[in-house]
C-alpha angles and dihedrals in degrees: 000000000000090000091053091051091048092050092047091047095051092041089055093047092049091046092051089049090048092049089049090051092047092051090050092048092049093047092047092048091049091049092048091047090051092050108029095157091056091048092051090047091055091051090050089053090050092055092201104097130027114259087239089079090066093090093048093048091048091051091048092051092049097043098044095042094048093044092051092050093045094050094043090055102034106031113005092176088065095046095093095087097049091042090053090049089051090050090053091048092050090047088055090049091049093051092044094050092045091052090047093049091049099043104028111022110180099038117128115271102215089209113126096316094309112159108229134353110278138181087250089067091053092046091049090052091050091049092049091047090052092048092049092047089049091051090049091050100041099032127229118287108274104212109090096233091054097053093045089050089051092050090048089051089052090052091050091049091049092049091049090048089060104030100048094057090044090051091049089050089059090059092252091297118127094244127154089222093069091061100052 
């Protein structure tokens, strides 16, 4: 019984992490699709990949993120493939941001309004890759309440990921400016 609980616990943790990563991918893809010129300009500043890959990276973010969310909620038993694709994508992001941080510290990140590329961006990508790989390996929790709870936890994590920095940017004051 203890082993079943342990498996269920880690499956839920990995699924929540995977949902969080999928929400971030989808939001990033939507932001890049809304501002394609800005996305290409960031890639030009990086000087590692041609700006022409902006459309492909945007499509990958949108497709993988949406597929992971859809499978986690509709058919968690089939989520292993999309979760593995998400793990690969986050591994690529981790490597890319580590190379950027090493070779071109100070270039714009292009991640949700972050200033410059930091090691925190690379670490976040590694953590999300690990969560997605764990979800692909362990499988999403099968009972309906568990997977919806995991998706809700991912939404809460994604909201906190965006709201806490915005709140800090407002100097701790509850100002509407910090959330724009």
